[in-house]
Amino acid sequence: SLSGLGIPSRGVKTAGYHVLVNTEVPAILVEMGFLSNPAEARKLQAPATQDRLARRIADGILAAL
């Protein structure tokens, strides 16, 4: 669902992240960029970008159900 947004994929990773393993419901962690990168930070701060990302994440979740 996130393809076509101009965000390069860094692949799927697995790890024992606290926010993922200490939950009683299914969970995923989605990282959309690095705020330490000024260009990515500017994109991620734009409301239109946030809306597009949120919609694509929601579409992906619904497609997986």
mmCIF file of C-alpha atoms in Angstrom:
data_model
loop_
_atom_site.group_PDB
_atom_site.id
_atom_site.type_symbol
_atom_site.label_atom_id
_atom_site.label_comp_id
_atom_site.label_asym_id
_atom_site.label_seq_id
_atom_site.Cartn_x
_atom_site.Cartn_y
_atom_site.Cartn_z
ATOM 1 C CA SER A 1 0.000 0.000 0.000
ATOM 2 C CA LEU A 2 2.954 2.339 0.473
ATOM 3 C CA SER A 3 4.507 1.809 -2.947
ATOM 4 C CA GLY A 4 4.299 4.715 -5.342
ATOM 5 C CA LEU A 5 4.813 7.365 -2.673
ATOM 6 C CA GLY A 6 8.476 7.941 -3.434
ATOM 7 C CA ILE A 7 9.610 6.462 -0.130
ATOM 8 C CA PRO A 8 12.274 3.805 -0.605
ATOM 9 C CA SER A 9 11.524 0.493 1.066
ATOM 10 C CA ARG A 10 14.070 -0.680 3.591
ATOM 11 C CA GLY A 11 12.386 -4.083 3.725
ATOM 12 C CA VAL A 12 10.612 -5.952 6.475
ATOM 13 C CA LYS A 13 12.561 -6.407 9.694
ATOM 14 C CA THR A 14 11.796 -8.414 12.801
ATOM 15 C CA ALA A 15 12.960 -7.729 16.332
ATOM 16 C CA GLY A 16 11.769 -7.978 19.905
ATOM 17 C CA TYR A 17 10.672 -4.330 20.187
ATOM 18 C CA HIS A 18 8.962 -3.654 23.511
ATOM 19 C CA VAL A 19 5.982 -1.975 21.812
ATOM 20 C CA LEU A 20 5.416 -5.100 19.737
ATOM 21 C CA VAL A 21 6.014 -7.960 22.145
ATOM 22 C CA ASN A 22 4.358 -6.560 25.265
ATOM 23 C CA THR A 23 0.883 -6.194 23.816
ATOM 24 C CA GLU A 24 -2.219 -8.330 23.955
ATOM 25 C CA VAL A 25 -3.399 -7.373 20.463
ATOM 26 C CA PRO A 26 -1.820 -7.659 17.019
ATOM 27 C CA ALA A 27 0.677 -4.853 16.427
ATOM 28 C CA ILE A 28 2.972 -3.484 13.746
ATOM 29 C CA LEU A 29 5.578 -0.748 13.797
ATOM 30 C CA VAL A 30 5.781 1.425 10.681
ATOM 31 C CA GLU A 31 8.655 3.851 10.268
ATOM 32 C CA MET A 32 8.127 6.339 7.468
ATOM 33 C CA GLY A 33 11.443 8.175 7.492
ATOM 34 C CA PHE A 34 14.136 9.742 9.581
ATOM 35 C CA LEU A 35 13.476 13.057 11.298
ATOM 36 C CA SER A 36 17.233 13.481 11.572
ATOM 37 C CA ASN A 37 17.252 13.865 7.765
ATOM 38 C CA PRO A 38 16.149 17.468 7.046
ATOM 39 C CA ALA A 39 14.576 16.640 3.673
ATOM 40 C CA GLU A 40 12.582 13.732 5.109
ATOM 41 C CA ALA A 41 11.599 15.786 8.157
ATOM 42 C CA ARG A 42 10.136 18.513 5.922
ATOM 43 C CA LYS A 43 8.127 15.963 3.944
ATOM 44 C CA LEU A 44 6.865 14.226 7.063
ATOM 45 C CA GLN A 45 5.751 17.534 8.602
ATOM 46 C CA ALA A 46 3.524 18.385 5.634
ATOM 47 C CA PRO A 47 -0.162 17.678 6.379
ATOM 48 C CA ALA A 48 -0.733 16.409 2.829
ATOM 49 C CA THR A 49 2.085 13.869 3.220
ATOM 50 C CA GLN A 50 0.739 12.779 6.596
ATOM 51 C CA ASP A 51 -2.736 12.312 5.096
ATOM 52 C CA ARG A 52 -1.372 10.246 2.183
ATOM 53 C CA LEU A 53 0.716 8.060 4.495
ATOM 54 C CA ALA A 54 -2.141 7.526 6.939
ATOM 55 C CA ARG A 55 -4.513 6.549 4.128
ATOM 56 C CA ARG A 56 -2.013 4.075 2.643
ATOM 57 C CA ILE A 57 -1.319 2.512 6.059
ATOM 58 C CA ALA A 58 -5.078 2.177 6.676
ATOM 59 C CA ASP A 59 -5.571 0.652 3.216
ATOM 60 C CA GLY A 60 -2.827 -1.888 3.918
ATOM 61 C CA ILE A 61 -4.378 -2.869 7.236
ATOM 62 C CA LEU A 62 -7.816 -3.290 5.670
ATOM 63 C CA ALA A 63 -6.369 -5.351 2.822
ATOM 64 C CA ALA A 64 -4.752 -7.710 5.334
ATOM 65 C CA LEU A 65 -8.015 -8.432 7.161
#
